[in-house]
Coordinates of C-alpha atoms and ligand atoms in Angstrom, one line a residue:
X1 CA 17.8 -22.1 18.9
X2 CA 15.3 -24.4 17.5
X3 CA 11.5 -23.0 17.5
X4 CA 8.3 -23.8 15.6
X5 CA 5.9 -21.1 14.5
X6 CA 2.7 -22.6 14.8
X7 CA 0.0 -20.1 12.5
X8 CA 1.5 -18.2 9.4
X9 CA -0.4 -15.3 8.6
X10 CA 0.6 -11.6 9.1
X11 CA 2.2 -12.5 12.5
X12 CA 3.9 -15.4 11.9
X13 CA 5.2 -15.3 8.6
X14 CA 7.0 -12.4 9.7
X15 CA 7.9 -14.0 12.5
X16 CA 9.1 -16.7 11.7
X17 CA 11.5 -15.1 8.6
X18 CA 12.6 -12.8 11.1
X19 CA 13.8 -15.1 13.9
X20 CA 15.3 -17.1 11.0
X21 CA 17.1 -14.1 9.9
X22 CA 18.9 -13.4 13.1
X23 CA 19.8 -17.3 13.1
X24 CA 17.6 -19.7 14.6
X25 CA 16.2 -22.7 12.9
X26 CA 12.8 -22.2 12.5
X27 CA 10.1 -24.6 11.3
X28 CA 6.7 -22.3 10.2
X29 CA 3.3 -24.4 10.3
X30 CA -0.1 -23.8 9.0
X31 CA -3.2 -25.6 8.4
X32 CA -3.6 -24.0 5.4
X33 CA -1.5 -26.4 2.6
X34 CA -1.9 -23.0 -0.3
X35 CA -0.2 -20.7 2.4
X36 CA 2.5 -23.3 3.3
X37 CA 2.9 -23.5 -0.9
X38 CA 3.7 -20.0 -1.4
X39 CA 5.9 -19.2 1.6
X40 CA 8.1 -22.6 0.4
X41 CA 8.2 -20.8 -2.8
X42 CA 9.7 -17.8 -1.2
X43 CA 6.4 -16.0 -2.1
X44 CA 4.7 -14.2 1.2
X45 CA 0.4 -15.1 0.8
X46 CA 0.1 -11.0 1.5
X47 CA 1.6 -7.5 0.7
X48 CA 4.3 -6.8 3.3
X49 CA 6.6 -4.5 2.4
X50 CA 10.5 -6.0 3.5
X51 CA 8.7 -9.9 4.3
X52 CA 9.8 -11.3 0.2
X53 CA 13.3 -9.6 1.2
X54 CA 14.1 -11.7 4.6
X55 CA 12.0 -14.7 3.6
X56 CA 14.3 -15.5 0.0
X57 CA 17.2 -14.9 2.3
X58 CA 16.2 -16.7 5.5
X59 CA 15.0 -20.1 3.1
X60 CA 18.5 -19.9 1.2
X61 CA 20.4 -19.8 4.5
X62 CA 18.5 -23.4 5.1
X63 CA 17.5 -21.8 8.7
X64 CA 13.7 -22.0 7.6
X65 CA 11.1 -24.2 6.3
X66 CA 7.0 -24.6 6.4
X67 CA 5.2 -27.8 6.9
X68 CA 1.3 -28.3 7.3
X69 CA 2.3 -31.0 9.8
X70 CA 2.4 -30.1 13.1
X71 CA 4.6 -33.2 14.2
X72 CA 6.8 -31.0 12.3
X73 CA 7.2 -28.7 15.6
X74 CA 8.7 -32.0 17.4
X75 CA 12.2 -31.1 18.9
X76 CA 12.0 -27.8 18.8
X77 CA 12.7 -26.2 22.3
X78 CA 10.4 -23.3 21.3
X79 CA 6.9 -23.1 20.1
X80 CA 5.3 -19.6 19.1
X81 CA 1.5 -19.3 18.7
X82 CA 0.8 -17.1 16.3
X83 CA -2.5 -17.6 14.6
X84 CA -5.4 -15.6 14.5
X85 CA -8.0 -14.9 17.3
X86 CA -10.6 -12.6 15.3
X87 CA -14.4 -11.8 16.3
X88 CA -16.3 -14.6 17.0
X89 CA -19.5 -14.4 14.4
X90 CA -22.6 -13.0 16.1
X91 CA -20.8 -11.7 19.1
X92 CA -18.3 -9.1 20.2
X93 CA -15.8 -11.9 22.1
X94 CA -12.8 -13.3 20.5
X95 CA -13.3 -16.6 18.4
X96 CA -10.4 -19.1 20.7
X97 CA -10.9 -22.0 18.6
X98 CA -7.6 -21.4 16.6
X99 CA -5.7 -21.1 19.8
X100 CA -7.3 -23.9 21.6
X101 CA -7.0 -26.1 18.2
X102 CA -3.0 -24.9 17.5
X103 CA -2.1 -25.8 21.7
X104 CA -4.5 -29.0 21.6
X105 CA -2.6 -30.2 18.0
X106 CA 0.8 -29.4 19.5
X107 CA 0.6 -31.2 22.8
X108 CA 1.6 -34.6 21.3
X109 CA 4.9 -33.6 20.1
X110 CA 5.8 -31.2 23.1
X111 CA 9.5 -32.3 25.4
X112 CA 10.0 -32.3 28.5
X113 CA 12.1 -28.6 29.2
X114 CA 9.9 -27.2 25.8
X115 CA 8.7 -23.6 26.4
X116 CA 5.1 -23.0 24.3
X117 CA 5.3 -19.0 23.8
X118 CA 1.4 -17.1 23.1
X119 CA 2.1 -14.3 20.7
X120 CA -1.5 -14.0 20.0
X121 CA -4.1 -11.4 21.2
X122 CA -6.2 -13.2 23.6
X123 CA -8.6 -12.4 26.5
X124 CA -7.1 -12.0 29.8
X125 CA -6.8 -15.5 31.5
X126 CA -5.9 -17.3 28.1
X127 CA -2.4 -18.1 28.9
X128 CA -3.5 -19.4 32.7
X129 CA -6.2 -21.7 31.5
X130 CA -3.5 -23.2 29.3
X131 CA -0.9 -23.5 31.2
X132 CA -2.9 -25.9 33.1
X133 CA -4.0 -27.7 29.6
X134 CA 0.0 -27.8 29.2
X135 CA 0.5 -29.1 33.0
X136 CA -2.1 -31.4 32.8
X137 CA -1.1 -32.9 29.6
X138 CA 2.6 -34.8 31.6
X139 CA 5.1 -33.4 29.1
X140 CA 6.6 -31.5 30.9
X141 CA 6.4 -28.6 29.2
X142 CA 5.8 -24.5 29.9
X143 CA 3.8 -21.9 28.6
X144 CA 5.0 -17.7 28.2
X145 CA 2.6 -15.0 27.0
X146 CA 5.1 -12.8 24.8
X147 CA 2.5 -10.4 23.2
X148 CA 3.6 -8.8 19.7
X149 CA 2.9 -5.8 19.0
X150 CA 4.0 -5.1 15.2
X151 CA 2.0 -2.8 13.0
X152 CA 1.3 -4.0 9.5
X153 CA 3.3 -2.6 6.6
X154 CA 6.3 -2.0 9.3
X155 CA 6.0 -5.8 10.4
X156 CA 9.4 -6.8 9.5
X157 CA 11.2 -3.4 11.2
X158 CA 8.9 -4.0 14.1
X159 CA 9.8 -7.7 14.7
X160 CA 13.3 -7.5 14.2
X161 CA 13.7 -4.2 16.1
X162 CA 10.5 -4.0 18.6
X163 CA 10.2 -1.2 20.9
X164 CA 9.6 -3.2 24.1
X165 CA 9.5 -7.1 24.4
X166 CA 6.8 -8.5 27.6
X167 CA 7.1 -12.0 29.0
X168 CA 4.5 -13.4 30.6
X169 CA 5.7 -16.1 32.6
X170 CA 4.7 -18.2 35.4
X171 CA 6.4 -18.2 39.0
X172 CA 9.1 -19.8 40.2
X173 CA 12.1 -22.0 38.2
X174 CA 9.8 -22.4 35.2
X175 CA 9.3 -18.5 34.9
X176 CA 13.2 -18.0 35.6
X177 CA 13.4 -21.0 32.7
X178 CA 11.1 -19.3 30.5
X179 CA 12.7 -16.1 30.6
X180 CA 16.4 -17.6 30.1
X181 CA 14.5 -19.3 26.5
X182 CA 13.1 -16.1 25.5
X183 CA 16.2 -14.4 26.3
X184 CA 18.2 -15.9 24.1
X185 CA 15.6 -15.9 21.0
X186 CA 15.5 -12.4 21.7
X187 CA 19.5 -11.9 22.0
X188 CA 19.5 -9.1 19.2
X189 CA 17.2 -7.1 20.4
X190 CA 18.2 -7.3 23.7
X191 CA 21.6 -6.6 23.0
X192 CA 20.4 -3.6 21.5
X193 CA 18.9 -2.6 25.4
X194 CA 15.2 -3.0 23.8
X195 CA 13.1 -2.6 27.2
X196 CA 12.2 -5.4 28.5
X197 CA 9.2 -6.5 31.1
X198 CA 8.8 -9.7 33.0
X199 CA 5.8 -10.0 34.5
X200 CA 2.7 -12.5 35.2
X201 CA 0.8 -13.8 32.5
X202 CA -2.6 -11.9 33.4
X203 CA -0.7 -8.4 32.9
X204 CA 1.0 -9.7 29.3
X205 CA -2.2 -10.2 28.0
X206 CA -3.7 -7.2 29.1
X207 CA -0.4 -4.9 28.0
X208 CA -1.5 -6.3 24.4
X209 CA -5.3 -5.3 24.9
X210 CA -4.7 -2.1 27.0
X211 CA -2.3 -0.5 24.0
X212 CA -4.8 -1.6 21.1
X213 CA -7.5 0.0 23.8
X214 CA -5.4 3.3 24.2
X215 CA -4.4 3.6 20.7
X216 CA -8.4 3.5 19.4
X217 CA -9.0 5.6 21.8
X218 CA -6.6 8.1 20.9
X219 CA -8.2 8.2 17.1
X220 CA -11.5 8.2 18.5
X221 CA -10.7 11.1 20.9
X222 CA -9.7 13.1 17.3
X223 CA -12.3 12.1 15.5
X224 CA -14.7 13.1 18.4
X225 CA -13.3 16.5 17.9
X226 CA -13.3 16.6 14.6
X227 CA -17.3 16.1 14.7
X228 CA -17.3 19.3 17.0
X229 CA -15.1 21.2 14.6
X230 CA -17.7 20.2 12.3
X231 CA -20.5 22.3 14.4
X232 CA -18.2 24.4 15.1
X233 CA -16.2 25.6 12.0
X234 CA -12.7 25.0 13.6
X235 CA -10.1 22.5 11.6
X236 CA -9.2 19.4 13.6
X237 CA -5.6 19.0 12.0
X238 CA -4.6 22.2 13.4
X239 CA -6.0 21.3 16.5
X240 CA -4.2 18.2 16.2
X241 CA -1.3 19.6 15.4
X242 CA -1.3 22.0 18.5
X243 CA -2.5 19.8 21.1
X244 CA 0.1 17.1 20.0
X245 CA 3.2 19.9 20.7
X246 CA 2.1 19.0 24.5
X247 CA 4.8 16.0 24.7
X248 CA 1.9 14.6 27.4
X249 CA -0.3 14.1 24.2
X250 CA 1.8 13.5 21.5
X251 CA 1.1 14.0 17.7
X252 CA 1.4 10.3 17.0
X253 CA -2.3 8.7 15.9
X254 CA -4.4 12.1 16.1
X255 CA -5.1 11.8 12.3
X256 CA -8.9 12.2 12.3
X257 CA -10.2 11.0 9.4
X258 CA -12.8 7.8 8.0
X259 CA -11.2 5.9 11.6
X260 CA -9.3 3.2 12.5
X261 CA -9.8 -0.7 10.7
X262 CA -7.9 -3.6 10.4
X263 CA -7.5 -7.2 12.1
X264 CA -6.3 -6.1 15.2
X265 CA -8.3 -2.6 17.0
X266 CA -11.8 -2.9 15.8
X267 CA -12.0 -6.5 16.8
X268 CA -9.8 -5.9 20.0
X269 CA -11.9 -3.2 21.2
X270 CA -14.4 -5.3 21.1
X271 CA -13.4 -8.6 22.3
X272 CA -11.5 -6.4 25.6
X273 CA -15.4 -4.8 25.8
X274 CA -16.9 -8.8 26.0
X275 CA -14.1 -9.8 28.7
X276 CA -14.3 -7.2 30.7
X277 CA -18.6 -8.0 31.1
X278 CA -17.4 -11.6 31.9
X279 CA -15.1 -10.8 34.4
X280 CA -17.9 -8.4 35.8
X281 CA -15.9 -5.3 35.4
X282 CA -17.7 -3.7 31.8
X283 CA -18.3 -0.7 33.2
X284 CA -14.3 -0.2 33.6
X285 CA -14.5 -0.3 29.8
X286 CA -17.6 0.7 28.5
X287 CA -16.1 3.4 27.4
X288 CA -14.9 1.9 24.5
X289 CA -18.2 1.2 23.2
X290 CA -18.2 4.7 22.5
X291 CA -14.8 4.7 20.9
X292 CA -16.6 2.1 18.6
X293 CA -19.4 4.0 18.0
X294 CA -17.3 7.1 17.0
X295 CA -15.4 4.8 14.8
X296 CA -17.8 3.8 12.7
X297 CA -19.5 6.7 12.8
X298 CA -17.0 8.6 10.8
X299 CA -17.4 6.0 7.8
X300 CA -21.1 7.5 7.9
X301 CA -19.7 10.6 7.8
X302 CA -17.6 10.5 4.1
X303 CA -20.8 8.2 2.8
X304 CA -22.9 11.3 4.1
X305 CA -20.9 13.9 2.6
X306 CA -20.0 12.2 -0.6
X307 CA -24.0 11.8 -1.1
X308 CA -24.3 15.7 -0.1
X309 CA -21.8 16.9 -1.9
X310 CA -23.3 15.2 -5.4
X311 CA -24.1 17.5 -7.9
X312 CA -26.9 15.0 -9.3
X313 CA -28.4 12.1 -7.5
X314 CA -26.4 9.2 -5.9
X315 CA -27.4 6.3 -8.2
X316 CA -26.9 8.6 -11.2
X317 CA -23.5 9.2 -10.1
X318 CA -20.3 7.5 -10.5
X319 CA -18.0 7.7 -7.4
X320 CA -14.1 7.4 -7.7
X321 CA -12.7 5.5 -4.7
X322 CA -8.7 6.2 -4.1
X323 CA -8.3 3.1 -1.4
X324 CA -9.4 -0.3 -0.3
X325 CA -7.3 -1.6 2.5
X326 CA -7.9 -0.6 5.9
X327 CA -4.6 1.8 5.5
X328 CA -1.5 2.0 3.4
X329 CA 1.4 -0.3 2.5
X330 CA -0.9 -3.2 3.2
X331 CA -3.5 -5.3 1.2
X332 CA -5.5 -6.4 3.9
X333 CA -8.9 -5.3 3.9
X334 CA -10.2 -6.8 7.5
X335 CA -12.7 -4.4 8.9
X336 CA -11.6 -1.8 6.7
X337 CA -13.8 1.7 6.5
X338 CA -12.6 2.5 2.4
X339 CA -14.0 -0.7 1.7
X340 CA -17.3 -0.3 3.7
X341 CA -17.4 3.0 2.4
X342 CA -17.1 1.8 -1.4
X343 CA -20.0 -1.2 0.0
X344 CA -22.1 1.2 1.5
X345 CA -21.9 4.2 -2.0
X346 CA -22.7 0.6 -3.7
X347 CA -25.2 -0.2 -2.1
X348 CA -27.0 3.7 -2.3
X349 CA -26.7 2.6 -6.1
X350 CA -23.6 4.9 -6.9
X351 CA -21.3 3.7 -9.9
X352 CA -18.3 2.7 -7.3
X353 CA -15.2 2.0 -9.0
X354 CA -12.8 1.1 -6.4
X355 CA -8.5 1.6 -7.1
X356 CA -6.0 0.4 -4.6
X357 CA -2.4 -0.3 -5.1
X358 CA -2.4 -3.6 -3.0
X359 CA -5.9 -4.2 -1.7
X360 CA -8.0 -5.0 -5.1
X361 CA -7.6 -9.4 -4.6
X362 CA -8.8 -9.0 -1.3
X363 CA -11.3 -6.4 -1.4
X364 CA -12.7 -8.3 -4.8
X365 CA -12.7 -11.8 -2.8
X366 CA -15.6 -10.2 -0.1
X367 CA -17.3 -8.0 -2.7
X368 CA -17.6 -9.0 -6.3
X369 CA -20.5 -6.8 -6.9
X370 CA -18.0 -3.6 -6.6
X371 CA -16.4 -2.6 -10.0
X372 CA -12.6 -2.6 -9.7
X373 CA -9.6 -1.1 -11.9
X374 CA -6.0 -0.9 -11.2
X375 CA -5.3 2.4 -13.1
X376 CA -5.7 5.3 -11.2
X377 CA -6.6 7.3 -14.6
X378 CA -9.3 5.4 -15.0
X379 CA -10.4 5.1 -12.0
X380 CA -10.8 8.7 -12.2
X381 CA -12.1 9.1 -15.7
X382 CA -15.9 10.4 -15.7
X383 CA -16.3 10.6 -12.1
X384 CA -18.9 12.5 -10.1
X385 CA -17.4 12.7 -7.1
X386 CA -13.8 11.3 -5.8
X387 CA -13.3 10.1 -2.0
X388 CA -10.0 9.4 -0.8
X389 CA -10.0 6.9 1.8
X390 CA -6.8 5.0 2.3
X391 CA -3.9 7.8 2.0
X392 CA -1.3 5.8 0.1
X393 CA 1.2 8.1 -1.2
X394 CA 0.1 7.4 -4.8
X395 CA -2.9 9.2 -3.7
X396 CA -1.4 12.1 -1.7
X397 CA 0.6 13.0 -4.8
X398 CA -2.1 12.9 -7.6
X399 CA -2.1 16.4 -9.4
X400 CA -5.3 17.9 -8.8
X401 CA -5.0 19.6 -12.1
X402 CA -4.4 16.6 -14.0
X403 CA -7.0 14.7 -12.1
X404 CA -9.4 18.5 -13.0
X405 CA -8.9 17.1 -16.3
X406 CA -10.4 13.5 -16.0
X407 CA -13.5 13.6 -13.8
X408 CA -16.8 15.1 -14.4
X409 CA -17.3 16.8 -11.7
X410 CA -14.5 18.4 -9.4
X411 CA -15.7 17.6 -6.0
X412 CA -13.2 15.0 -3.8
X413 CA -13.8 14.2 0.0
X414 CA -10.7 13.7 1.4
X415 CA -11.5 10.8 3.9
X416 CA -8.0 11.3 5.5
X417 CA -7.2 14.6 5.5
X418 CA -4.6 13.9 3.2
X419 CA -4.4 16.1 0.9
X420 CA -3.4 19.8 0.4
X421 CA -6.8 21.5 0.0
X422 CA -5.5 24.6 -0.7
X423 CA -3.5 23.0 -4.0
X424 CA -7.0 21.3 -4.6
X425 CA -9.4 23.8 -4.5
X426 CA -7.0 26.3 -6.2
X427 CA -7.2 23.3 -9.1
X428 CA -11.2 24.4 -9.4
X429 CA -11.9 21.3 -7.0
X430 CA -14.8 21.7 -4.6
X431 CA -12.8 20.0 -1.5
X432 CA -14.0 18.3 1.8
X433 CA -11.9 16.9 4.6
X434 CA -13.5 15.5 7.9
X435 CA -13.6 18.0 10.6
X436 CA -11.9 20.9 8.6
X437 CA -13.6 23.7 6.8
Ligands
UDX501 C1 -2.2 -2.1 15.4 C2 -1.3 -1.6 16.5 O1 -0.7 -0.4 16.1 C3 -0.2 -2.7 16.7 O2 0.7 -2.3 17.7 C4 -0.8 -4.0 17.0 O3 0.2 -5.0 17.2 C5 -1.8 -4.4 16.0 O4 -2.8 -3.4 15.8 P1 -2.2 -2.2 12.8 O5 -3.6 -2.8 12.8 O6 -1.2 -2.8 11.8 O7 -1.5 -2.2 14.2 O8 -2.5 -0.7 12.3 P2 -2.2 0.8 12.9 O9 -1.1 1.4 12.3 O10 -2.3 0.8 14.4 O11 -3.5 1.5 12.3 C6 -4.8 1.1 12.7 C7 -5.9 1.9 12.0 O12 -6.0 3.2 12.6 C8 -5.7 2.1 10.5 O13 -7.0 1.9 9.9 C9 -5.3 3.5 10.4 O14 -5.6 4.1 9.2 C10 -6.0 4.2 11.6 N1 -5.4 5.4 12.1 C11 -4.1 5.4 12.6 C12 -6.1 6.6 12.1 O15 -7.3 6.6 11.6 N2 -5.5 7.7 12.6 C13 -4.3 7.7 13.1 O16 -3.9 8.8 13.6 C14 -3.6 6.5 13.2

């Protein structure tokens, strides 16, 4: 099938490799002529482990190409809207101008029988209010919600192989049409009995919303209890551990630790929080105003402790960071709490250097004034305190004896909860994780 992606970042590069990977002919457009550059070149803009794999393939096979020119997306019988809806400045709602720009700029080349498929996070009634831009416009064209629901650093996995697919379609033939479309773009998967869930747009949305909601709350629930295991002497990762055998619960995101960042939950929280008051119903979620408040309260936390736990005063002392990007295998730094971490130790006048396997071009791009080094060693070397804040597996296997041997002062705060303390503090290291004695 032919289909245009219209937005390349983390969702629709990998999106639009993918789908050209399991053979449709894909045209990937973006505003953005350096982006468009680099993914001709076979060279992804970001870190995304698997992406520079399926992208060199998919562009040999001739099944993909990128264009900055959205007459580009003419005669394709799908369009995919995949760029970015992130805070709006100076508010909590999501900024729409990307999404009204991308359907607004795509209009004139739309076909009569053309399905135009939302991928992005939007508020709930999005996809309505344009699907009457779309009918209103005479070209005979249809609108689907399709949220996506891939995690970064497992994008690729996640697109080709996703655990549920929803369409959001409209009623009638042209929801029956719409479904046939996305049916056969997601042939694969469906063929592999991935769930599937046809509903109305309103509920699409909201599915996307709801699970971001649920999952923030789930690491706001630990780290809640991690701050009464703090009162309270009792360790949060056993707790976690023991609550999550209850298959009810589940194991899966109770890592307490410095919280949860990104593009996606901090700003989706948020934005879900902002719709909610419009529609008159905030007190349904203000509840995650609270999850929020947890949140970033735990980044206060490992600043708190790492001042605390200072053997000399904080703008004396020189503060390893292990971690930049919001979490591992990715380089984006978007809301992430190691980088506000490193900004905020900066900013007490601590001698921050900052490591990160991936995230030191982005994390340098927003703040220059943080010192920076790519060797771990020497990242180390001299330190006063270490703080472990995005638990990349370089970091969860450092030797605390060798690392004994290159800092001043053996005192880490384990940000994650990543590491073995016993191994550490047997090492001579005076260890702290976050709700753990
Ligand atoms: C998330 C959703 O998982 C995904 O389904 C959606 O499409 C986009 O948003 P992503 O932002 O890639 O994906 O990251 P995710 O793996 O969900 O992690 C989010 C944050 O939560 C990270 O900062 C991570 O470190 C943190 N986290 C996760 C915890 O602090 N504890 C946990 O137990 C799990």
């Amino acid at each position: 099938m032919k289909m245009s992606v219209i937005g390349c970042g983390y969702l629709g590069a990998v999106h639009a490799s993918a789908m050209a990977e399991l053979g449709h002919d894909v045209v990937g457009i973006d505003v953005d002529p350096s982006k468009i550059a680099l993914l001709t070149n076979c060279t992804p803009p970001f870190f995304e482990p698997g992406l520079p794999e399926i992208l060199t393939s998919a562009m040999a096979s001739g099944r993909l190409r990128f264009s900055t020119d959205i007459a580009d997306a003419a005669g394709s019988d799908v369009h995919f809207i995949a760029v970015g809806t992130p805070q709006k400045p100076g508010s909590h709602a999501a900024d729409m101008r990307f999404v009204d720009a991308a359907v607004d700029a795509l209009l004139p080349h739309l076909a009569p029988g053309n399905l135009v498929v939302g991928k992005s996070t939007v508020p709930v009634g999005t996809a309505a209010r344009l699907a009457d831009v779309i009918t209103a416009s005479g070209t005979g064209a249809h609108l689907a919600w399709n949220p996506e629901f891939l995690r970064e650093g497992f994008a690729v996995a996640d697109t080709v192989s996703p655990d549920r697919l929803v369409y959001g379609v409209p009623t009638g033939e042209a929801g029956e049409r719409a479904t046939a479309l996305l049916n056969e773009v997601y042939a694969v998967a469906l063929a592999a009995s991935t769930p599937l869930v046809v509903t109305d747009y309103a509920t699409a949305e909201l599915v996307k919303v709801s699970a971001n909601a649920f999952l923030a709350t789930k690491i706001s629930f630990i780290n809640a209890m991690a701050e009464i295991a703090e009162v309270s002497g009792a360790d949060v990762t056993q707790l976690a551990d023991a609550i999550g055998f209850d298959a009810r619960i589940g194991r899966k995101f109770l890592n307490a630790g410095v919280g949860f960042g990104g593009g996606c939950l901090p700003k989706d929280i948020r934005a879900f929080t902002a719709r909610a008051e419009e529609l008159g119903r905030g007190e349904s979620v203000a509840f995650l105003k609270e999850v929020d408040a947890i949140n970033l309260r735990r980044r206060q936390r490992v600043v708190d402790l790492t001042v605390e736990a200072l053997a000399r005063p904080v703008h004396t002392s020189k503060v390893a960071i292990l971690g930049l990007s919001f979490k591992p295998n990715s380089d984006d730094v978007r809301d992430s709490p190691a980088l506000d971490v490193a900004v905020q130790l900066h900013g007490l006048g601590a001698g921050v250097v900052a490591t990160d396997p991936e995230g030191i071009a982005n994390a340098r791009a927003r703040h220059p004034q943080l010192n920076y080094e790519v060797s771990v060693e020497e990242t180390l070397r001299g330190a006063d305190a270490v703080v472990l804040v995005t638990e990349w597996p370089e970091f969860r296997t450092i030797d605390p004896i060798w690392a004994a041997n290159l800092v001043r002062t053996p005192i880490i705060v384990d940000g994650r909860n990543a590491l073995d303390a016993v191994a550490w503090r047997a090492a001579g290291w005076t260890y702290y994780g976050l709700g753990r004695p």
